[in-house]
GROMACS .gro file of C-alpha atoms in nm:
model
  344
    1UNK     CA    1  10.552   8.846   9.182
    2UNK     CA    2  10.735   9.151   9.033
    3UNK     CA    3  10.345   9.328   9.085
    4UNK     CA    4  10.257   9.460   9.384
    5UNK     CA    5   9.880   9.383   9.308
    6UNK     CA    6   9.789   9.024   9.160
    7UNK     CA    7   9.587   9.015   8.842
    8UNK     CA    8   9.307   8.762   8.842
    9UNK     CA    9   9.118   8.633   8.542
   10UNK     CA   10   8.805   8.460   8.589
   11UNK     CA   11   8.686   8.158   8.346
   12UNK     CA   12   8.332   8.124   8.369
   13UNK     CA   13   8.045   8.341   8.418
   14UNK     CA   14   7.807   8.144   8.644
   15UNK     CA   15   7.692   8.062   8.982
   16UNK     CA   16   8.061   7.947   9.140
   17UNK     CA   17   8.265   8.201   8.912
   18UNK     CA   18   8.035   8.476   9.111
   19UNK     CA   19   8.151   8.335   9.436
   20UNK     CA   20   8.524   8.320   9.362
   21UNK     CA   21   8.470   8.696   9.223
   22UNK     CA   22   8.272   8.841   9.544
   23UNK     CA   23   8.561   8.658   9.769
   24UNK     CA   24   8.872   8.795   9.514
   25UNK     CA   25   8.724   9.165   9.585
   26UNK     CA   26   8.778   9.132   9.945
   27UNK     CA   27   9.161   9.033   9.936
   28UNK     CA   28   9.403   9.296   9.958
   29UNK     CA   29   9.660   9.336   9.681
   30UNK     CA   30   9.395   9.153   9.412
   31UNK     CA   31   9.202   9.297   9.132
   32UNK     CA   32   9.015   9.126   8.864
   33UNK     CA   33   9.173   9.220   8.535
   34UNK     CA   34   8.974   9.001   8.299
   35UNK     CA   35   8.693   8.748   8.240
   36UNK     CA   36   8.660   8.478   7.989
   37UNK     CA   37   8.325   8.326   7.869
   38UNK     CA   38   8.184   8.160   7.547
   39UNK     CA   39   8.011   8.488   7.474
   40UNK     CA   40   8.194   8.830   7.486
   41UNK     CA   41   7.863   8.981   7.603
   42UNK     CA   42   7.844   8.737   7.913
   43UNK     CA   43   8.176   8.833   8.014
   44UNK     CA   44   8.102   9.207   7.997
   45UNK     CA   45   7.805   9.150   8.204
   46UNK     CA   46   7.986   8.960   8.463
   47UNK     CA   47   8.193   9.251   8.525
   48UNK     CA   48   7.927   9.508   8.536
   49UNK     CA   49   7.720   9.319   8.783
   50UNK     CA   50   8.011   9.280   9.027
   51UNK     CA   51   8.080   9.701   8.944
   52UNK     CA   52   8.442   9.582   8.809
   53UNK     CA   53   8.614   9.879   8.595
   54UNK     CA   54   8.883   9.863   8.347
   55UNK     CA   55   8.892   9.469   8.303
   56UNK     CA   56   8.893   9.276   7.994
   57UNK     CA   57   8.588   9.080   7.867
   58UNK     CA   58   8.670   8.791   7.628
   59UNK     CA   59   8.525   8.470   7.428
   60UNK     CA   60   8.893   8.373   7.328
   61UNK     CA   61   9.106   8.182   7.570
   62UNK     CA   62   9.442   8.263   7.399
   63UNK     CA   63   9.357   8.635   7.401
   64UNK     CA   64   9.224   8.616   7.755
   65UNK     CA   65   9.597   8.414   7.874
   66UNK     CA   66   9.745   8.734   7.704
   67UNK     CA   67   9.602   9.025   7.865
   68UNK     CA   68   9.847   9.257   8.013
   69UNK     CA   69   9.859   9.193   8.381
   70UNK     CA   70   9.745   8.873   8.424
   71UNK     CA   71   9.902   8.664   8.711
   72UNK     CA   72   9.625   8.414   8.829
   73UNK     CA   73   9.342   8.235   8.633
   74UNK     CA   74   9.052   8.096   8.817
   75UNK     CA   75   8.869   7.765   8.620
   76UNK     CA   76   8.477   7.819   8.678
   77UNK     CA   77   8.368   7.630   8.401
   78UNK     CA   78   8.203   7.315   8.311
   79UNK     CA   79   8.381   7.008   8.457
   80UNK     CA   80   8.480   6.849   8.108
   81UNK     CA   81   8.660   7.190   8.037
   82UNK     CA   82   8.909   7.191   8.301
   83UNK     CA   83   9.168   7.001   8.183
   84UNK     CA   84   9.237   7.190   7.894
   85UNK     CA   85   9.198   7.525   8.051
   86UNK     CA   86   9.439   7.404   8.320
   87UNK     CA   87   9.672   7.299   8.052
   88UNK     CA   88   9.651   7.624   7.836
   89UNK     CA   89   9.687   7.841   8.168
   90UNK     CA   90  10.011   7.669   8.282
   91UNK     CA   91  10.188   7.652   7.960
   92UNK     CA   92  10.105   8.073   7.975
   93UNK     CA   93  10.305   8.069   8.317
   94UNK     CA   94  10.005   8.164   8.503
   95UNK     CA   95   9.891   8.017   8.863
   96UNK     CA   96   9.558   7.860   8.876
   97UNK     CA   97   9.278   7.787   9.076
   98UNK     CA   98   9.090   7.488   8.985
   99UNK     CA   99   8.737   7.386   9.077
  100UNK     CA  100   8.662   7.038   9.152
  101UNK     CA  101   8.680   6.784   9.006
  102UNK     CA  102   8.989   6.906   8.837
  103UNK     CA  103   8.913   6.605   8.568
  104UNK     CA  104   8.688   6.334   8.486
  105UNK     CA  105   8.941   6.057   8.372
  106UNK     CA  106   9.323   5.944   8.445
  107UNK     CA  107   9.409   6.032   8.126
  108UNK     CA  108   9.342   6.399   8.164
  109UNK     CA  109   9.416   6.423   8.490
  110UNK     CA  110   9.800   6.309   8.437
  111UNK     CA  111   9.815   6.537   8.125
  112UNK     CA  112   9.714   6.847   8.372
  113UNK     CA  113   9.977   6.729   8.653
  114UNK     CA  114  10.250   6.713   8.380
  115UNK     CA  115  10.165   7.035   8.237
  116UNK     CA  116  10.179   7.244   8.600
  117UNK     CA  117  10.484   7.045   8.679
  118UNK     CA  118  10.656   7.175   8.347
  119UNK     CA  119  10.545   7.534   8.391
  120UNK     CA  120  10.649   7.548   8.758
  121UNK     CA  121  10.314   7.740   8.840
  122UNK     CA  122  10.143   7.725   9.177
  123UNK     CA  123   9.778   7.536   9.189
  124UNK     CA  124   9.470   7.554   9.441
  125UNK     CA  125   9.236   7.298   9.398
  126UNK     CA  126   8.872   7.383   9.548
  127UNK     CA  127   8.841   7.153   9.796
  128UNK     CA  128   8.749   7.452  10.045
  129UNK     CA  129   8.606   7.272  10.328
  130UNK     CA  130   8.965   7.241  10.455
  131UNK     CA  131   8.900   7.609  10.548
  132UNK     CA  132   8.582   7.553  10.740
  133UNK     CA  133   8.559   7.606  11.138
  134UNK     CA  134   8.496   7.249  11.146
  135UNK     CA  135   8.798   7.135  10.965
  136UNK     CA  136   9.036   7.361  11.155
  137UNK     CA  137   8.942   7.284  11.460
  138UNK     CA  138   8.912   6.895  11.387
  139UNK     CA  139   9.298   6.926  11.246
  140UNK     CA  140   9.392   7.180  11.578
  141UNK     CA  141   9.275   6.881  11.793
  142UNK     CA  142   9.429   6.632  11.598
  143UNK     CA  143   9.761   6.805  11.624
  144UNK     CA  144   9.739   6.823  12.022
  145UNK     CA  145   9.660   6.423  11.999
  146UNK     CA  146   9.293   6.481  12.225
  147UNK     CA  147   9.177   6.163  12.066
  148UNK     CA  148   9.508   5.985  12.066
  149UNK     CA  149   9.594   5.801  11.760
  150UNK     CA  150   9.307   5.774  11.503
  151UNK     CA  151   9.196   5.444  11.359
  152UNK     CA  152   8.880   5.497  11.183
  153UNK     CA  153   8.737   5.747  11.030
  154UNK     CA  154   8.391   5.859  10.844
  155UNK     CA  155   8.306   6.156  10.597
  156UNK     CA  156   7.945   6.137  10.427
  157UNK     CA  157   7.789   6.374  10.148
  158UNK     CA  158   7.442   6.387  10.157
  159UNK     CA  159   7.277   6.680   9.905
  160UNK     CA  160   6.969   6.568   9.696
  161UNK     CA  161   7.005   6.721   9.350
  162UNK     CA  162   6.721   6.746   9.172
  163UNK     CA  163   6.455   6.902   8.963
  164UNK     CA  164   6.421   7.176   9.270
  165UNK     CA  165   6.813   7.267   9.210
  166UNK     CA  166   6.979   7.467   8.983
  167UNK     CA  167   7.246   7.244   8.874
  168UNK     CA  168   7.031   6.919   8.816
  169UNK     CA  169   6.973   6.959   8.448
  170UNK     CA  170   7.360   6.916   8.385
  171UNK     CA  171   7.429   6.718   8.700
  172UNK     CA  172   7.248   6.424   8.631
  173UNK     CA  173   7.417   6.363   8.300
  174UNK     CA  174   7.748   6.125   8.300
  175UNK     CA  175   7.963   6.287   8.027
  176UNK     CA  176   7.916   6.638   8.231
  177UNK     CA  177   7.917   6.513   8.634
  178UNK     CA  178   8.126   6.186   8.582
  179UNK     CA  179   7.994   6.030   8.926
  180UNK     CA  180   7.881   6.098   9.221
  181UNK     CA  181   8.171   6.146   9.391
  182UNK     CA  182   8.298   6.329   9.102
  183UNK     CA  183   8.038   6.587   9.118
  184UNK     CA  184   7.998   6.632   9.466
  185UNK     CA  185   8.123   6.360   9.727
  186UNK     CA  186   8.473   6.420   9.639
  187UNK     CA  187   8.433   6.721   9.913
  188UNK     CA  188   8.336   6.451  10.182
  189UNK     CA  189   8.675   6.234  10.049
  190UNK     CA  190   8.891   6.526  10.023
  191UNK     CA  191   8.798   6.589  10.397
  192UNK     CA  192   8.829   6.271  10.529
  193UNK     CA  193   9.202   6.206  10.359
  194UNK     CA  194   9.299   6.557  10.494
  195UNK     CA  195   9.166   6.503  10.856
  196UNK     CA  196   9.318   6.150  10.839
  197UNK     CA  197   9.653   6.282  10.729
  198UNK     CA  198   9.714   5.949  10.551
  199UNK     CA  199   9.671   5.832  10.189
  200UNK     CA  200   9.436   5.566  10.094
  201UNK     CA  201   9.636   5.272   9.954
  202UNK     CA  202   9.352   5.020   9.868
  203UNK     CA  203   8.923   5.046   9.835
  204UNK     CA  204   8.618   4.845   9.847
  205UNK     CA  205   8.287   4.996   9.714
  206UNK     CA  206   7.928   4.948   9.613
  207UNK     CA  207   7.712   5.195   9.413
  208UNK     CA  208   7.296   5.199   9.349
  209UNK     CA  209   7.007   5.400   9.226
  210UNK     CA  210   6.698   5.391   9.411
  211UNK     CA  211   6.373   5.183   9.273
  212UNK     CA  212   6.296   5.303   8.927
  213UNK     CA  213   6.564   5.608   8.891
  214UNK     CA  214   6.269   5.873   8.954
  215UNK     CA  215   6.553   6.176   8.907
  216UNK     CA  216   6.651   6.006   8.582
  217UNK     CA  217   7.022   5.988   8.666
  218UNK     CA  218   7.287   5.858   8.418
  219UNK     CA  219   7.485   5.702   8.662
  220UNK     CA  220   7.455   5.541   9.019
  221UNK     CA  221   7.410   5.879   9.219
  222UNK     CA  222   7.443   5.689   9.560
  223UNK     CA  223   7.770   5.494   9.668
  224UNK     CA  224   7.994   5.398   9.961
  225UNK     CA  225   8.336   5.321  10.013
  226UNK     CA  226   8.578   5.149  10.236
  227UNK     CA  227   8.927   5.295  10.248
  228UNK     CA  228   9.253   5.161  10.380
  229UNK     CA  229   9.518   5.418  10.481
  230UNK     CA  230   9.895   5.389  10.431
  231UNK     CA  231   9.896   5.434  10.849
  232UNK     CA  232   9.696   5.117  10.914
  233UNK     CA  233   9.352   5.316  11.008
  234UNK     CA  234   9.064   5.215  10.788
  235UNK     CA  235   8.743   5.449  10.670
  236UNK     CA  236   8.424   5.502  10.542
  237UNK     CA  237   8.315   5.745  10.265
  238UNK     CA  238   7.949   5.767  10.159
  239UNK     CA  239   7.742   5.959   9.914
  240UNK     CA  240   7.383   6.022   9.815
  241UNK     CA  241   7.250   6.306   9.565
  242UNK     CA  242   6.926   6.200   9.494
  243UNK     CA  243   6.812   6.208   9.860
  244UNK     CA  244   6.533   6.395  10.020
  245UNK     CA  245   6.627   6.544  10.321
  246UNK     CA  246   6.835   6.883  10.434
  247UNK     CA  247   7.203   6.892  10.330
  248UNK     CA  248   7.400   6.692  10.590
  249UNK     CA  249   7.821   6.624  10.570
  250UNK     CA  250   7.861   6.434  10.911
  251UNK     CA  251   8.201   6.355  11.016
  252UNK     CA  252   8.308   6.076  11.295
  253UNK     CA  253   8.680   6.030  11.364
  254UNK     CA  254   8.743   5.765  11.626
  255UNK     CA  255   9.085   5.710  11.826
  256UNK     CA  256   9.242   5.529  12.112
  257UNK     CA  257   9.151   5.837  12.345
  258UNK     CA  258   8.874   5.967  12.241
  259UNK     CA  259   8.594   6.044  11.928
  260UNK     CA  260   8.501   6.353  11.738
  261UNK     CA  261   8.159   6.347  11.605
  262UNK     CA  262   8.124   6.680  11.410
  263UNK     CA  263   8.132   6.965  11.653
  264UNK     CA  264   8.138   6.750  11.937
  265UNK     CA  265   8.440   6.565  12.114
  266UNK     CA  266   8.476   6.305  12.396
  267UNK     CA  267   8.814   6.226  12.541
  268UNK     CA  268   8.997   6.109  12.829
  269UNK     CA  269   9.217   6.393  12.746
  270UNK     CA  270   9.017   6.606  12.970
  271UNK     CA  271   8.987   6.423  13.277
  272UNK     CA  272   8.730   6.632  13.392
  273UNK     CA  273   8.498   6.553  13.129
  274UNK     CA  274   8.165   6.340  13.210
  275UNK     CA  275   8.234   6.025  13.053
  276UNK     CA  276   7.877   5.994  12.883
  277UNK     CA  277   7.882   6.331  12.785
  278UNK     CA  278   7.995   6.535  12.463
  279UNK     CA  279   8.206   6.841  12.481
  280UNK     CA  280   8.053   7.095  12.223
  281UNK     CA  281   8.259   7.338  12.036
  282UNK     CA  282   8.078   7.595  11.869
  283UNK     CA  283   8.163   7.643  11.507
  284UNK     CA  284   8.071   7.655  11.140
  285UNK     CA  285   7.936   7.358  10.991
  286UNK     CA  286   7.947   7.226  10.627
  287UNK     CA  287   7.572   7.223  10.645
  288UNK     CA  288   7.480   7.398  10.304
  289UNK     CA  289   7.535   7.320   9.963
  290UNK     CA  290   7.558   7.699   9.856
  291UNK     CA  291   7.850   7.837   9.715
  292UNK     CA  292   7.801   8.172   9.894
  293UNK     CA  293   7.832   7.953  10.195
  294UNK     CA  294   8.184   7.816  10.120
  295UNK     CA  295   8.461   7.904  10.249
  296UNK     CA  296   8.629   8.053   9.959
  297UNK     CA  297   8.776   8.350  10.102
  298UNK     CA  298   9.006   8.156  10.364
  299UNK     CA  299   9.158   7.936  10.033
  300UNK     CA  300   9.195   8.206   9.809
  301UNK     CA  301   9.344   8.445  10.091
  302UNK     CA  302   9.568   8.128  10.154
  303UNK     CA  303   9.662   8.109   9.805
  304UNK     CA  304   9.727   8.460   9.756
  305UNK     CA  305   9.996   8.417  10.043
  306UNK     CA  306  10.156   8.101   9.894
  307UNK     CA  307  10.219   8.277   9.549
  308UNK     CA  308  10.382   8.584   9.727
  309UNK     CA  309  10.605   8.343   9.935
  310UNK     CA  310  10.652   8.066   9.723
  311UNK     CA  311  10.484   7.831   9.953
  312UNK     CA  312  10.352   7.472   9.809
  313UNK     CA  313   9.961   7.511   9.879
  314UNK     CA  314   9.904   7.190  10.056
  315UNK     CA  315   9.574   7.164   9.857
  316UNK     CA  316   9.724   7.209   9.513
  317UNK     CA  317   9.713   7.000   9.179
  318UNK     CA  318   9.909   6.716   9.298
  319UNK     CA  319   9.754   6.679   9.644
  320UNK     CA  320   9.413   6.660   9.446
  321UNK     CA  321   9.555   6.426   9.221
  322UNK     CA  322   9.547   6.140   9.499
  323UNK     CA  323   9.186   6.242   9.593
  324UNK     CA  324   9.064   6.185   9.229
  325UNK     CA  325   9.293   5.873   9.201
  326UNK     CA  326   9.097   5.700   9.497
  327UNK     CA  327   8.769   5.833   9.316
  328UNK     CA  328   8.894   5.639   8.987
  329UNK     CA  329   8.959   5.324   9.218
  330UNK     CA  330   8.641   5.341   9.402
  331UNK     CA  331   8.465   5.322   9.065
  332UNK     CA  332   8.671   5.036   8.953
  333UNK     CA  333   8.588   4.825   9.278
  334UNK     CA  334   8.212   4.936   9.210
  335UNK     CA  335   8.283   4.806   8.847
  336UNK     CA  336   8.467   4.466   8.917
  337UNK     CA  337   8.312   4.405   9.277
  338UNK     CA  338   8.676   4.341   9.376
  339UNK     CA  339   8.901   4.543   9.624
  340UNK     CA  340   9.124   4.787   9.444
  341UNK     CA  341   9.478   4.942   9.479
  342UNK     CA  342   9.514   5.292   9.471
  343UNK     CA  343   9.761   5.408   9.200
  344UNK     CA  344  10.042   5.621   9.335
   0.00000   0.00000   0.00000
């Protein structure tokens, strides 16, 4: 970039936007220069709440994108808004951070990918669990082949979203949330694909709602999918957002030399390890749905580094498009009760 400091602009002033602002304020060489909301007063209030001075408050997207010194746009708005805001930001030549899900349907997803490709800007999709300690440790273990060749993996997302949860009101609506995987379980799906290091080629899936649908979801809040990967391995992803339990995000990977279960490993690669025991590897776990606990800092610092070096981020829109295509295939499998091939 021509400037030594990157100008950051945030679209949205809610809970997630606040987490992004707090983390960008910790990154050297970054400055929040503009915020856009449906009401300019909300944008101004957001800036004041984060003690951000000399920044623009906007209620018009085009004016926001024209702000002098804006380099990176962070999209933290309701799910249905992400496609139009991404496309406009790309056309304005801005690098983009996009909250998940990036789109609720394939048509919007493809339009976003085309716009970003044409603009040749960099993107970062918020599958931030790739930066949590557990996932970083597992990737390192896999690189060292500590459990050998992985042939099976599981990753699940269990997080009850009911009246006790701040996002419940809109999260139960199909036109806002999409489905259980798009609004929440995509973290587990992306995590499994990332850890397995292979793309999904085929899926089978089922979904349901608990008896009498007590939380009034407009879509099935529970789903399970079986995945076939292009390297021959298989996996399972399950999601429940109507469960009554503490937040749970279990990870299981099995290889021909051992198994990883969350922050524990059993492997013949360590000859001194007791065969009937697990070796614990203390680390940060994905054990909270609160965005204040999400590892955004690692994701955003990595994106800033990619912008400065011109490196393609591993969590960019092109990569995230595959995770979304798997979700669309899962939804088709649920509807048709048949195995479905994932579009490339």
